[in-house]
Structure formats: C-alpha cells, structure tokens
Coordinates of C-alpha atoms in Angstrom, one line a residue:
Chain C
M16 CA 0.0 0.0 0.0
D17 CA 0.9 3.6 -0.6
S18 CA 1.6 5.3 2.7
I19 CA 1.7 9.1 2.9
V20 CA 2.9 9.5 6.5
S21 CA 5.2 7.1 8.1
I22 CA 5.9 7.4 11.8
R23 CA 8.8 5.6 13.5
G24 CA 9.5 5.4 17.2
L25 CA 7.8 8.7 17.9
K26 CA 8.1 10.1 21.4
K27 CA 7.0 13.4 22.9
Y28 CA 7.9 14.2 26.5
F29 CA 6.7 17.4 28.1
P30 CA 8.7 18.7 31.1
V31 CA 6.8 19.1 34.4
K32 CA 8.7 21.5 36.6
S33 CA 8.7 20.6 40.3
E34 CA 7.3 23.3 42.6
A35 CA 10.5 23.3 44.7
L36 CA 13.0 26.0 43.7
F37 CA 15.8 23.5 42.6
G38 CA 13.4 20.6 42.3
K39 CA 13.9 18.0 39.7
T40 CA 12.1 18.2 36.4
T41 CA 10.0 15.2 35.7
W42 CA 8.7 14.2 32.2
N43 CA 5.2 13.7 31.1
K44 CA 5.4 11.0 28.5
A45 CA 2.5 12.1 26.3
I46 CA 3.6 10.0 23.4
D47 CA 5.9 7.1 24.3
G48 CA 7.1 5.2 21.3
I49 CA 4.6 5.0 18.4
D50 CA 4.9 3.4 15.0
L51 CA 2.1 4.1 12.6
E52 CA 1.5 4.4 8.9
I53 CA -1.2 6.6 7.3
Q54 CA -2.2 5.1 4.0
R55 CA -3.3 7.2 1.0
G56 CA -7.1 7.4 0.9
E57 CA -7.8 5.8 4.3
A58 CA -9.8 7.3 7.2
L59 CA -7.8 6.4 10.3
G60 CA -9.5 6.7 13.6
V61 CA -7.6 7.3 16.8
V62 CA -9.5 6.5 20.0
G63 CA -8.6 6.6 23.7
E64 CA -9.4 8.2 26.9
S65 CA -8.5 11.8 27.8
G66 CA -4.8 12.0 28.5
S67 CA -3.9 9.1 26.3
G68 CA -2.1 11.3 23.9
K69 CA -4.5 11.5 21.0
T70 CA -4.3 15.2 20.5
T71 CA -0.6 15.3 21.0
L72 CA -0.2 12.7 18.3
G73 CA -2.4 14.8 16.0
K74 CA -0.3 17.9 16.6
L75 CA 2.9 16.0 16.0
I76 CA 1.6 14.7 12.7
L77 CA 0.7 18.3 11.7
G78 CA 4.2 19.5 12.8
L79 CA 2.7 21.7 15.5
H80 CA 5.0 20.0 18.1
A81 CA 8.5 18.9 17.6
P82 CA 9.1 15.2 18.5
T83 CA 11.4 14.4 21.4
E84 CA 12.6 11.4 19.6
G85 CA 11.6 9.4 16.4
T86 CA 10.7 10.4 12.9
I87 CA 7.7 11.3 10.9
D88 CA 8.3 10.9 7.1
Y89 CA 5.9 12.6 4.7
R90 CA 5.6 11.5 1.1
G91 CA 3.9 13.1 -1.8
H92 CA 5.0 16.7 -1.5
D93 CA 6.0 16.5 -5.2
T94 CA 2.3 16.5 -6.2
G95 CA 2.2 20.2 -5.5
R96 CA -0.7 19.7 -3.1
M97 CA -1.0 21.1 0.3
Q98 CA 0.4 18.6 2.8
S99 CA -2.1 18.7 5.6
S100 CA -4.8 20.7 7.2
V101 CA -6.8 20.5 10.4
V102 CA -10.3 20.9 11.9
F103 CA -10.4 21.5 15.6
Q104 CA -13.1 20.7 18.2
D105 CA -14.2 24.2 19.0
P106 CA -15.5 26.2 16.0
F107 CA -15.9 29.2 18.2
S108 CA -12.1 29.7 18.9
S109 CA -10.7 28.2 15.6
L110 CA -12.2 30.9 13.3
N111 CA -10.8 34.4 13.2
P112 CA -13.8 36.6 14.4
R113 CA -12.6 39.5 12.3
Q114 CA -12.4 37.7 9.0
T115 CA -15.4 37.0 6.7
V116 CA -16.1 33.5 5.6
F117 CA -14.6 34.4 2.3
D118 CA -11.3 35.5 3.8
I119 CA -11.1 32.5 6.2
V120 CA -11.5 30.0 3.3
K121 CA -9.2 32.0 1.0
E122 CA -6.2 31.9 3.3
P123 CA -5.0 28.3 2.6
L124 CA -5.3 28.9 -1.2
E125 CA -3.1 32.0 -1.0
S126 CA -0.5 30.1 1.0
V127 CA -0.4 27.3 -1.5
R128 CA -0.3 29.3 -4.7
G129 CA 1.8 32.1 -3.2
T130 CA -0.4 34.9 -4.5
R131 CA -2.2 37.6 -2.6
R132 CA -4.8 38.4 -5.2
G133 CA -8.1 37.3 -3.7
Q134 CA -10.7 37.8 -6.4
G135 CA -9.6 35.0 -8.7
F136 CA -10.5 32.6 -6.0
R137 CA -14.1 33.6 -5.8
Q138 CA -15.5 30.7 -7.9
T139 CA -13.3 28.1 -6.1
I140 CA -14.4 29.4 -2.8
L141 CA -18.1 29.5 -3.8
D142 CA -17.9 25.9 -5.0
I143 CA -16.3 24.7 -1.8
L144 CA -18.9 26.6 0.3
N145 CA -21.7 25.0 -1.7
L146 CA -20.1 21.6 -1.2
V147 CA -20.2 22.0 2.6
G148 CA -23.7 23.3 2.5
L149 CA -23.3 27.0 2.8
S150 CA -24.8 29.5 0.3
E151 CA -23.4 32.4 -1.7
E152 CA -25.0 35.1 0.5
Q153 CA -23.3 33.7 3.6
M154 CA -19.9 34.3 2.0
F155 CA -19.3 37.7 3.4
R156 CA -20.6 37.2 6.8
Y157 CA -18.6 36.9 10.0
P158 CA -18.3 33.7 12.2
H159 CA -20.5 35.1 15.0
E160 CA -23.5 35.1 12.6
F161 CA -23.4 31.3 12.4
S162 CA -24.5 28.5 14.6
G163 CA -22.0 25.9 15.9
G164 CA -22.7 23.4 13.1
Q165 CA -22.4 26.0 10.4
R166 CA -19.1 27.2 11.9
Q167 CA -17.8 23.7 11.8
R168 CA -18.8 23.6 8.1
I169 CA -16.7 26.8 7.5
A170 CA -13.8 25.1 9.3
I171 CA -14.2 22.1 7.0
A172 CA -14.4 24.3 3.9
R173 CA -11.1 25.9 5.0
A174 CA -9.5 22.5 5.5
I175 CA -10.4 21.0 2.1
V176 CA -10.1 24.1 -0.1
A177 CA -6.5 23.6 -1.0
K178 CA -6.9 19.9 -1.6
P179 CA -4.5 18.6 1.1
L180 CA -3.2 15.1 1.2
F181 CA -4.6 14.5 4.6
I182 CA -6.7 16.2 7.2
V183 CA -6.5 15.8 10.9
F184 CA -9.8 16.1 12.7
D185 CA -9.5 16.6 16.4
E186 CA -12.9 15.9 18.0
P187 CA -14.7 17.8 15.2
T188 CA -18.2 17.0 16.5
S189 CA -17.8 16.9 20.2
G190 CA -19.3 20.4 20.8
L191 CA -22.3 19.7 18.6
D192 CA -25.8 18.4 19.2
V193 CA -26.7 14.9 18.0
S194 CA -28.8 16.1 15.2
V195 CA -26.2 18.5 13.9
Q196 CA -23.4 16.0 14.5
A197 CA -25.1 13.7 12.1
Q198 CA -25.2 16.4 9.4
I199 CA -21.4 17.0 9.8
L200 CA -20.6 13.3 9.9
N201 CA -22.5 12.7 6.7
L202 CA -20.8 15.6 5.1
L203 CA -17.4 14.3 6.1
K204 CA -18.2 10.9 4.7
E205 CA -19.5 12.4 1.5
L206 CA -16.4 14.6 1.0
K207 CA -14.1 11.7 1.5
G208 CA -16.0 9.4 -0.9
N209 CA -13.6 7.3 -2.8
S210 CA -11.0 10.1 -3.2
D211 CA -7.4 9.7 -2.3
L212 CA -7.8 12.2 0.6
S213 CA -6.8 10.7 3.9
Y214 CA -8.4 11.4 7.3
V215 CA -6.8 11.2 10.7
F216 CA -9.9 11.3 12.9
I217 CA -9.3 11.8 16.6
S218 CA -12.2 11.2 19.0
H219 CA -13.2 9.8 22.3
N220 CA -16.6 9.0 20.8
I221 CA -16.1 5.5 19.5
G222 CA -19.5 5.4 17.7
V223 CA -18.5 8.4 15.7
V224 CA -15.1 6.9 14.8
K225 CA -16.8 3.6 13.8
Y226 CA -19.1 5.6 11.4
I227 CA -16.3 7.5 9.7
C228 CA -13.2 5.4 9.7
S229 CA -11.9 2.4 7.8
R230 CA -9.1 1.6 10.3
I231 CA -8.9 2.3 14.0
A232 CA -5.9 2.7 16.4
V233 CA -6.6 2.4 20.1
M234 CA -4.3 4.5 22.4
Y235 CA -3.6 4.0 26.1
R236 CA -1.2 6.2 28.0
G237 CA 0.9 7.4 25.1
K238 CA 1.1 4.1 23.3
I239 CA -0.9 2.5 20.6
V240 CA -2.1 -0.8 22.0
E241 CA -4.0 -2.1 19.0
T242 CA -4.7 -1.2 15.3
S243 CA -7.3 -3.0 13.3
G244 CA -9.8 -2.7 10.5
N245 CA -13.0 -1.0 11.6
Q246 CA -15.5 -3.9 12.0
E247 CA -12.8 -6.3 13.0
L248 CA -12.1 -4.3 16.1
F249 CA -15.7 -4.6 17.3
D250 CA -16.0 -8.2 16.4
N251 CA -12.8 -9.3 17.8
P252 CA -10.9 -6.9 20.0
L253 CA -7.7 -8.5 21.2
H254 CA -6.0 -6.1 23.7
P255 CA -7.6 -6.3 27.1
Y256 CA -7.7 -2.5 27.3
S257 CA -9.7 -2.4 24.0
Q258 CA -12.1 -4.9 25.3
H259 CA -12.6 -2.9 28.5
L260 CA -13.0 0.3 26.5
L261 CA -15.5 -1.1 24.1
S262 CA -17.5 -2.8 26.8
A263 CA -17.9 0.6 28.5
V264 CA -19.5 2.3 25.5
P265 CA -23.2 2.8 26.2
V266 CA -25.5 1.3 23.6
I267 CA -29.2 1.6 23.2
D268 CA -30.5 -1.8 24.0
E269 CA -32.9 -3.4 26.4
T270 CA -30.5 -5.5 28.4
R271 CA -29.4 -2.9 30.9
M272 CA -26.2 -2.5 32.8
S273 CA -25.0 -6.0 32.1
K274 CA -22.1 -5.5 29.7
I275 CA -19.3 -3.8 31.7
I276 CA -16.4 -6.1 32.3
E277 CA -15.3 -5.2 35.8
F278 CA -11.7 -5.3 36.6
E279 CA -10.4 -5.6 40.1
A280 CA -8.5 -2.4 40.8
K281 CA -5.0 -3.6 41.4
A282 CA -2.4 -1.3 42.9
A283 CA -0.3 0.4 40.2
D284 CA 3.0 -1.4 39.6
E285 CA 5.4 1.4 38.7
A286 CA 8.2 -1.1 37.9
A287 CA 5.9 -2.7 35.3
V288 CA 5.0 0.7 33.9
S289 CA 8.6 1.7 33.3
N290 CA 10.0 -1.7 32.1
G291 CA 7.1 -3.8 30.9
C292 CA 3.6 -3.3 29.6
I293 CA 1.8 0.0 30.6
Y294 CA -1.4 -2.0 31.1
Y295 CA 0.2 -4.5 33.5
S296 CA -1.4 -3.3 36.7
K297 CA -5.0 -3.5 35.3
C298 CA -4.6 -6.5 33.1
P299 CA -6.7 -9.6 33.7
I300 CA -4.7 -11.8 31.5
R301 CA -1.2 -10.7 32.4
R302 CA 1.8 -13.0 32.4
D303 CA 5.2 -12.7 34.2
I304 CA 6.9 -11.5 31.1
C305 CA 4.6 -8.5 30.9
R306 CA 6.3 -7.1 33.9
E307 CA 9.8 -7.2 32.5
K308 CA 9.6 -6.6 28.8
P309 CA 7.4 -4.2 26.8
P310 CA 5.2 -6.0 24.4
Q311 CA 6.2 -6.0 20.7
R312 CA 3.9 -5.5 17.8
F313 CA 2.2 -8.8 17.0
D314 CA 0.2 -9.2 13.8
A315 CA -2.7 -11.5 14.7
T316 CA -4.2 -11.4 11.2
E317 CA -3.6 -9.3 8.1
G318 CA -4.2 -5.7 9.1
H319 CA -4.9 -6.4 12.8
S320 CA -2.0 -5.9 15.1
V321 CA -1.9 -5.8 18.9
Y322 CA 0.8 -5.0 21.5
C323 CA 0.2 -7.8 24.0
W324 CA 2.4 -10.6 25.2
A325 CA -0.5 -12.8 26.3
R326 CA -2.1 -12.7 22.8
E327 CA 1.2 -13.4 21.2
L328 CA 2.1 -16.3 23.4
D329 CA -1.4 -17.8 23.0
Q330 CA -1.0 -18.0 19.2
R331 CA 2.5 -19.3 19.0
Chain B
M9 CA -53.1 5.4 43.5
E10 CA -49.9 5.8 45.4
E11 CA -48.7 9.4 45.9
K12 CA -46.2 10.8 43.5
L13 CA -42.9 11.9 44.9
L14 CA -42.7 14.8 42.6
E15 CA -45.3 16.4 40.3
V16 CA -44.6 19.2 37.9
K17 CA -47.8 20.6 36.4
D18 CA -48.0 23.0 33.4
L19 CA -44.7 24.7 34.2
S20 CA -43.7 27.6 32.0
V21 CA -40.4 29.4 32.6
A22 CA -39.2 32.5 30.7
F23 CA -35.9 34.3 30.8
N24 CA -35.2 37.9 30.3
S25 CA -32.4 38.4 27.9
Y26 CA -31.0 41.2 25.9
L27 CA -32.7 39.9 22.8
G28 CA -36.1 39.8 24.4
V29 CA -38.0 37.3 26.5
A30 CA -36.9 33.7 25.9
E31 CA -39.7 31.1 26.4
V32 CA -37.5 28.3 27.9
L33 CA -40.1 26.0 29.2
D34 CA -43.6 25.8 27.6
R35 CA -46.2 24.2 29.9
I36 CA -44.4 21.0 30.7
S37 CA -45.9 18.4 33.1
Y38 CA -44.3 15.2 34.4
S39 CA -44.1 13.2 37.6
V40 CA -41.6 11.0 39.4
D41 CA -42.7 8.0 41.4
E42 CA -40.9 6.7 44.4
N43 CA -37.9 4.5 43.6
Q44 CA -38.0 5.5 39.9
W45 CA -35.3 6.5 37.5
L46 CA -36.7 9.1 35.2
G47 CA -34.5 10.2 32.3
I48 CA -34.9 13.6 30.6
A49 CA -33.2 13.7 27.2
G50 CA -32.8 16.4 24.7
E51 CA -30.3 18.5 22.8
S52 CA -28.7 21.5 24.3
G53 CA -31.1 24.4 24.9
C54 CA -34.1 22.2 25.2
G55 CA -34.8 23.1 28.8
K56 CA -33.6 19.9 30.5
T57 CA -31.4 21.7 33.1
V58 CA -33.9 24.6 33.6
S59 CA -36.6 22.2 34.5
A60 CA -34.3 20.5 37.1
F61 CA -33.1 23.8 38.5
S62 CA -36.7 25.0 38.9
L63 CA -37.3 22.1 41.2
L64 CA -34.7 23.5 43.6
K65 CA -35.6 27.1 43.0
L66 CA -32.0 27.6 41.8
L67 CA -33.0 29.6 38.7
P68 CA -31.1 32.8 38.0
E69 CA -32.7 36.2 38.6
A70 CA -33.5 36.7 35.0
A71 CA -35.9 33.8 35.1
M72 CA -39.6 34.1 35.6
I73 CA -41.9 31.3 36.4
R74 CA -44.9 32.2 34.3
N75 CA -47.3 29.4 35.1
G76 CA -47.7 26.1 36.8
E77 CA -46.8 24.4 40.1
I78 CA -44.3 21.9 41.4
L79 CA -45.4 19.5 44.2
F80 CA -42.8 17.6 46.2
K81 CA -44.4 15.0 48.5
G82 CA -47.6 16.9 48.1
E83 CA -46.2 20.3 49.1
S84 CA -45.8 23.2 46.7
I85 CA -42.2 24.1 46.1
L86 CA -42.9 27.4 44.5
D87 CA -44.6 28.6 47.7
K88 CA -41.7 27.8 50.0
S89 CA -39.4 30.5 51.5
E90 CA -35.7 30.6 50.8
R91 CA -35.1 29.3 54.4
E92 CA -37.3 26.3 53.8
M93 CA -35.6 25.7 50.4
R94 CA -32.2 25.6 52.0
K95 CA -33.3 22.8 54.2
L96 CA -34.7 20.9 51.3
R97 CA -31.6 21.3 49.0
G98 CA -29.0 18.7 49.8
G99 CA -31.4 17.1 52.3
E100 CA -34.5 15.7 50.7
I101 CA -33.5 16.7 47.2
S102 CA -29.8 16.7 46.2
I103 CA -28.1 17.3 42.9
V104 CA -24.9 16.2 41.2
F105 CA -23.6 18.5 38.5
Q106 CA -21.6 18.0 35.4
E107 CA -18.3 19.4 36.6
P108 CA -17.1 18.1 39.9
Q109 CA -14.2 20.6 39.9
S110 CA -16.6 23.5 40.2
A111 CA -19.1 21.8 42.5
L112 CA -16.5 21.1 45.3
N113 CA -15.1 23.9 47.4
P114 CA -11.4 24.0 46.4
S115 CA -10.3 25.6 49.6
K116 CA -11.8 22.9 51.8
R117 CA -10.6 19.4 52.3
V118 CA -12.6 16.6 50.8
G119 CA -13.8 15.6 54.2
E120 CA -15.0 19.1 55.2
N121 CA -17.0 19.3 52.0
I122 CA -19.0 16.3 53.2
V123 CA -19.1 17.2 56.8
E124 CA -20.6 20.5 56.0
S125 CA -23.7 19.0 54.6
L126 CA -24.1 16.6 57.5
R127 CA -23.8 19.4 59.9
L128 CA -26.3 21.7 58.2
H129 CA -29.0 19.0 57.6
Q130 CA -28.6 16.6 60.4
G131 CA -26.7 18.5 63.1
I132 CA -24.0 15.9 63.2
R133 CA -20.6 17.3 64.3
G134 CA -17.1 16.3 65.4
E135 CA -15.9 12.7 65.5
E136 CA -19.3 11.3 64.6
A137 CA -19.4 13.5 61.4
K138 CA -15.9 12.4 60.5
R139 CA -16.9 8.8 60.9
R140 CA -20.0 9.2 58.8
A141 CA -18.0 11.1 56.1
I142 CA -15.4 8.3 55.9
Q143 CA -18.2 5.8 55.7
M144 CA -19.7 7.8 52.7
L145 CA -16.3 7.9 51.0
D146 CA -16.1 4.1 51.4
L147 CA -19.7 3.7 50.1
V148 CA -18.8 5.5 46.9
K149 CA -15.8 3.1 46.6
I150 CA -13.0 5.6 47.0
P151 CA -9.9 3.7 47.9
Q152 CA -8.1 4.7 51.2
P153 CA -11.0 6.9 52.4
R154 CA -9.1 8.0 55.5
V155 CA -6.3 9.5 53.4
R156 CA -8.7 11.0 50.9
F157 CA -10.6 12.6 53.8
S158 CA -7.8 15.1 54.5
Q159 CA -6.8 15.7 50.9
F160 CA -7.9 18.7 48.8
P161 CA -10.2 18.2 45.8
H162 CA -7.5 19.1 43.2
E163 CA -5.5 16.1 44.4
L164 CA -8.2 13.8 43.1
S165 CA -8.9 12.7 39.5
G166 CA -12.2 13.8 37.8
G167 CA -13.8 10.4 38.5
M168 CA -12.8 10.5 42.1
Q169 CA -14.1 14.1 42.5
Q170 CA -17.4 13.0 41.0
R171 CA -17.5 10.2 43.6
V172 CA -17.0 12.8 46.3
C173 CA -19.9 14.8 44.9
I174 CA -22.1 11.7 45.0
A175 CA -21.0 11.1 48.5
I176 CA -22.1 14.6 49.5
A177 CA -25.4 14.3 47.6
L178 CA -26.2 11.0 49.3
A179 CA -24.9 11.8 52.8
C180 CA -28.4 12.9 54.1
H181 CA -30.3 10.1 52.4
P182 CA -32.3 12.2 49.9
S183 CA -35.6 10.9 48.4
L184 CA -34.8 12.5 45.1
L185 CA -31.4 12.8 43.4
I186 CA -31.1 15.1 40.4
A187 CA -28.2 14.0 38.2
D188 CA -27.5 16.7 35.7
E189 CA -25.2 15.4 33.0
F190 CA -23.1 14.0 35.8
T191 CA -21.0 11.7 33.7
T192 CA -20.6 13.9 30.7
S193 CA -17.1 15.2 31.5
L194 CA -15.7 11.7 32.3
D195 CA -14.1 9.1 30.1
V196 CA -16.3 6.3 29.0
T197 CA -14.8 3.7 31.3
T198 CA -15.1 6.0 34.3
Q199 CA -18.6 7.0 33.2
Q200 CA -19.6 3.4 33.3
E201 CA -18.1 2.9 36.8
I202 CA -19.9 6.0 38.2
L203 CA -23.2 5.1 36.6
K204 CA -23.0 1.5 38.0
L205 CA -22.1 2.9 41.4
V206 CA -25.3 5.1 41.5
V207 CA -27.4 2.3 40.1
D208 CA -26.2 0.0 42.9
L209 CA -26.6 2.7 45.6
Q210 CA -30.1 3.5 44.4
R211 CA -31.1 -0.2 44.6
Q212 CA -30.0 -0.3 48.2
S213 CA -32.2 2.6 49.3
T214 CA -35.5 4.3 48.5
M215 CA -34.4 7.1 46.3
S216 CA -35.7 8.3 43.0
V217 CA -33.3 9.6 40.4
L218 CA -34.0 12.3 37.8
F219 CA -31.3 11.8 35.2
I220 CA -30.7 14.6 32.8
T221 CA -28.5 13.8 29.8
H222 CA -28.2 14.3 26.1
D223 CA -27.0 10.6 25.7
L224 CA -30.0 8.4 24.9
A225 CA -27.8 5.3 25.3
L226 CA -27.1 6.1 28.9
I227 CA -30.8 6.4 29.6
S228 CA -31.4 3.1 27.9
E229 CA -28.9 1.5 30.3
C230 CA -30.3 2.7 33.6
C231 CA -33.7 4.5 33.5
D232 CA -37.2 3.1 33.9
E233 CA -38.9 5.9 32.0
L234 CA -37.8 8.7 29.9
I235 CA -39.0 12.1 28.6
I236 CA -37.9 13.5 25.2
M237 CA -37.7 17.2 25.2
Y238 CA -37.3 19.6 22.3
A239 CA -37.0 23.4 22.6
G240 CA -38.8 23.6 25.9
Q241 CA -41.6 21.2 25.1
I242 CA -42.2 17.6 25.9
M243 CA -42.5 15.5 22.7
E244 CA -42.8 12.0 24.1
R245 CA -42.6 10.1 27.4
G246 CA -42.9 6.5 28.4
K247 CA -41.1 3.3 29.6
V248 CA -37.6 3.2 28.2
D249 CA -38.0 -0.1 26.3
R250 CA -41.4 0.9 24.8
V251 CA -40.2 4.2 23.6
F252 CA -37.0 2.8 22.0
R253 CA -38.9 -0.1 20.5
N254 CA -41.8 2.0 19.2
P255 CA -40.7 5.7 19.0
S256 CA -43.9 7.5 18.1
H257 CA -42.9 11.1 17.7
P258 CA -41.1 12.0 14.5
Y259 CA -38.4 13.8 16.5
T260 CA -37.7 10.8 18.6
R261 CA -37.4 8.6 15.5
L262 CA -35.0 11.1 13.8
L263 CA -32.9 11.5 17.0
L264 CA -32.5 7.7 17.4
N265 CA -31.4 7.4 13.8
A266 CA -28.9 10.3 14.2
I267 CA -26.8 8.6 16.9
P268 CA -23.6 6.9 15.6
S269 CA -23.5 3.7 17.7
I270 CA -21.0 0.9 17.8
S271 CA -23.8 -1.6 17.3
R272 CA -24.7 0.0 13.9
K273 CA -23.6 -1.6 10.7
D274 CA -22.7 0.8 8.0
E275 CA -26.0 2.5 7.3
K276 CA -26.3 6.2 6.7
L277 CA -27.0 8.4 9.6
N278 CA -30.3 10.3 9.5
S279 CA -29.5 13.9 10.0
I280 CA -32.2 16.5 11.0
D281 CA -31.9 19.6 8.8
G282 CA -31.4 23.0 10.4
S283 CA -30.7 23.5 14.1
V284 CA -32.6 24.0 17.4
P285 CA -34.6 27.3 17.1
G286 CA -34.0 30.3 19.2
L287 CA -36.4 30.6 22.1
V288 CA -37.0 34.3 21.8
N289 CA -40.1 34.3 19.6
P290 CA -40.1 30.5 19.3
P291 CA -42.0 28.7 16.5
K292 CA -45.7 28.6 17.2
G293 CA -47.6 25.4 17.9
C294 CA -45.2 22.4 18.0
R295 CA -41.8 23.9 18.1
F296 CA -40.3 21.0 16.1
H297 CA -42.4 21.8 13.0
T298 CA -39.7 24.0 11.5
R299 CA -37.5 20.9 11.1
C300 CA -40.2 18.2 10.7
K301 CA -40.6 16.7 7.2
Q302 CA -44.1 15.4 8.1
K303 CA -45.5 18.6 9.3
I304 CA -49.2 19.4 8.5
P305 CA -49.4 23.1 7.5
G306 CA -52.2 24.9 9.3
R307 CA -52.1 22.6 12.3
C308 CA -48.5 21.9 13.5
D309 CA -47.6 25.5 13.2
V310 CA -50.7 26.8 14.9
V311 CA -51.5 24.8 18.1
F312 CA -49.5 22.4 20.2
P313 CA -50.9 18.9 19.7
R314 CA -52.8 17.2 22.5
E315 CA -51.6 14.2 24.4
T316 CA -52.0 10.8 22.6
A317 CA -51.8 7.6 24.6
I318 CA -49.8 4.9 22.8
D319 CA -50.1 2.4 25.8
E320 CA -50.6 2.7 29.6
T321 CA -47.6 4.9 30.2
H322 CA -46.4 5.8 26.8
R323 CA -47.5 9.2 25.6
A324 CA -46.7 11.4 22.6
W325 CA -47.6 14.9 21.6
C326 CA -47.9 15.0 17.8
H327 CA -50.7 16.0 15.3
L328 CA -49.8 13.0 13.1
L329 CA -51.1 10.6 15.8
Y330 CA -54.7 11.6 15.6
T331 CA -57.0 13.1 13.0

C-alpha cells in the first residue's frame, strides 16, 4: 500500500517542573514510542481516553509539536498539493472573528499558490462553500453570525479548499448536538467518498469513529495498543484494554447494565510501567513476562496488530 | 393510587435576555414515582437543566416562572421560602452537577466538603461527622477513604471528584437525586463505573433519580422511564424499552437514527436539517415543526398537539397521531 505518512519510534515528552526551587524536572510522556503508517485514501480513527495522547499525536503529525525522539516521514509533496490541514473541536475559537467566511476560506489557497490576489479565488471558494452546505449570500458574513454546526462547516471548507493530502480532525463534532453532529458526519463521509484524501480522525466517541473510519488505532497512556480494520475491532478486540473500553461504551438496548467487564482495581505497579507493559497493573490476562519486557507488535491477522504478550504467546 | 414523589404541572419558565424574553419551558408536566429512574433527554437548549433547577428554585434572577406548580411530597415548592428551600436542598433533594471541579469547594478538604452537609442538615458534628464522612467515601468506593478525607479536591482525579460529589449528595439520604449530565465530562470507562455505582446505591435505598442527559444510550442503560424534550416542550414520554422499540414522535425517531453507535452496521445516519430554534419568539404550535418533514401546515404551526396515549404509560404529543 501507498503510505503518505510514516511514523517511527515517535516520542514526545513534556517537562513538568517541580514546585520546589531547585526541584527535579520530571517528564510527562504524552507519546511514548509510536509506529504508525497513514495510507493514502484511508480514514484512520484514533480513540482513547483523555490524557492518552490522541491530541498530541495529531499535533505531532501536523508539525505543531517537535518530536522528542523518532521520525515522521511525509511522502507526496511532489504532487504540489498542500500537505495537511486540520479541523479543531471548538469552531468558536478556531475561526478568526474579524475575517469574513470568504477571507477564512481564502487563506489556505493563498499560502499554497503564493499569491495575494483574492478575487480570482471567488469561484473556487463558492464551489467549496456549496459543497459543505453554505450559500453564496453567507460568503461575506462573520463567524459570530453562524451556529456551531455552520461554523464547523466553515472550518471544514477551509480544511479542504487547497486539496490537502490528509486532514487531521480533532474531536470535530464533540461540541455539537446529536442532530447537527449527524449532518457533519454525513458531510465528512461524502467529502471523503472514494477520493485519495486521507483522514486522521481523533475522537473519544467510538460510535463516531466507527461511522467515519476504515481503520482504528486504540491508544492508552501514550502508546498504541491495537490497530485494526473497523468492523474487525468490534467483532474481535484483542487487547484487554480495547475490550474494556468497548464494553464501557453505552449502547441503546434493552439488556441494561450488564455488559461492563469489571476489573479488580490492582495497585499500580510502577516497575511494570517503566519496564514492561503499561497496562500490566490493570490487566486480567497478564503474564510474568509482561512485567519485564514491553510487548512488541504482534500481527494477529492481516491488518490487525496488537501489542500484548499474552495474545502473542497464545497464538504461538 | 400511590402518591407521586414529585409532580410538575404545566410549568412555564421564561428568561429575560438582551434579545427579548426567551420562552425556555412551555407548559411541561411530568411526575416522578418513588424509587424510579426518570431520564430527561434532549439536545442543548431544550430546557432539561432549567426544568431541574426550577425544582430546587435555583434559577437565576432573569428567570420568571410564568405558570404552573411543582409539588414535592404533596407540598408546593414554589410557595416555599428561601429558608425552607435551604433545608430541602441537599437534604430531601440533592443534585450532582456535570463538573465536579466547580461543584466542590477547592479551599476545603474533601472531608470538610462532606461534613458541611451533615452538619447543616442533620446537626452531626465532630468525630461522629468524620466517621460518617469516611463511611460515605467508602460507600462510593473511594480507595483509602481516611487518606482522601484530608486531601484537597485538586489532588483527586475527575472520576474521584465526582464520587465525592455523589457522597455529599447521598450523605443525608435524599428521596430525590437530580443527576445533571453528571458523567458527561468523564471518560467512557469512568462514566460506566460511576453510573454503575449510582445504580447500585439506588437499589440499596429508597431514592428516585432524575437523570438529565443528552445521551440516549445512557438512559437506555439505567432509566425506567424517559422524557424526550425539544426546545422547551415535551415530545414523548414512556417506559424506556417501549419508547426505544416503538418511537412515536417524528423527533424521537429522527434522533434515534442520528446517533452513531458501535452496534450499527454501515448504514447512513439520519440527520435532521437545520438547528434548534432560538427561544425568543419560538416557532408557534409544536416547536419541532420547522425541522419536521411530516408537518401538517395549518395545524402543527398553529397549536400544540394534544396528548396521545400509545399504551398505559407511553404518551406522545404529535398531530400525526390523531386526525
């Protein structure tokens, strides 16, 4: 397959200063060793709890953070297309309140084509606005005149206008109501279609990721613990954390409060966290080796890999 | 017929705003039985939280109660004085909010946050209050309750803080717990733990829960009955399994099909065109008519439909259901 972003051994540590005057600085390991490929034309979902490093990963991919260690290789600049763009969660703070919709959407075009003459873009911008469901008379209005859902449409128009290779969506529908969220999700699905545009879709809402994405990566404490094709992950989750996470997602159904897999809270084992598997202290299927060596990537089936010693040893 | 714990009759609430008067609640009526979980669901701005806050008379000054009455154990809440309300709040009726960080007093230790409510409502002080507070922390499954007792709220994680809020709310054995989006700011796994905790605690006592949320799936997991609200009006109410199996209002049907769920296969989501209307000069008649594809011109946009019984407890308010 044709990958457009290739991530190797990526780490991002943030310093946490001690409150004492000459206290020792500790490190918050937001991303702690990630290997990942983003394929051309795929919609990759990244799920995980808050603090698992989803957003940091998105920012690293966009080049908004410099990695502490590891590399991110981008391919396909030679096509003359814009590399990447982004849609953030909050459409109230991600649009410049003093620019009209026209100016907001024009900016990426100018930066790609290196020209400052706006009027030539008028038709391009109009087409894009129509595509995301906005009309011509809304073109010269300001963001405050729009509702949350419409603002997110403007942000999406800005993201797609210069035909990027991939777009990072960071919780794009979390601030929206269910009925409006469905409009935006359907729009994103339509825009993607069968084009070679790739999505990196970050969300804590697993239902949303399942609807949009073709492949899903599950993150836990700065690491990817499992990657799998969309339906495969729900039919056959392999990592115990993925199983726990999926079991906790509420579903409309009449058998109530019966699904959650309860784990005994075990005391955190810091030695295991630094040497072995990050999930060791909570893991119901842990082995001795999990405490000493970090799990390696294990391909259970084609396109479904998991970082878990127990699964690997079971299948040997 | 057994007496209802709570009855809300024809309640209308309006807010003064700089745009004009917003009609936030439009003649809503519902009741809560003893030992019942009632879910109130709806999108933002539909009046879920306002209807809960009016039960405690916690509405801001701009709010005006236009019409209606609220009876709690047969007594009218709207006629009570502020002093009487203070006894009721946190005693007979308690509330758990969405954000535990802002619900706890950050300058007081966790234990003092709980002891305060015991002292005010039950006059328990000193060692006895401390013992009870630790007992409550243990009840909500906080590990090492003695250590946590003397820590400050910021030293606890969001899930642990919400457990403390639940401990405070339950300390005086309320008969009604209002849970206002109380798991929304938590991760799914923590959300499930907290929800299970409250379900277990409710089963051990005689307490009703009014669960306000935008997440229909959560309601399906724990409530007995639910109310679907839209823009300050009640659209449908009934037993959870009946409503989900046989949604009778067009809005409920659209809403259920708009939720991306992990149990769905790859079918297209049903989006509802437009967005929730502003409540200053709201649409006349049924407020959903501006987004409803099945609206009957001349009726839906003129009068609010009357109640239609689908079965014993299942009710819907829609012109399509009768001719």
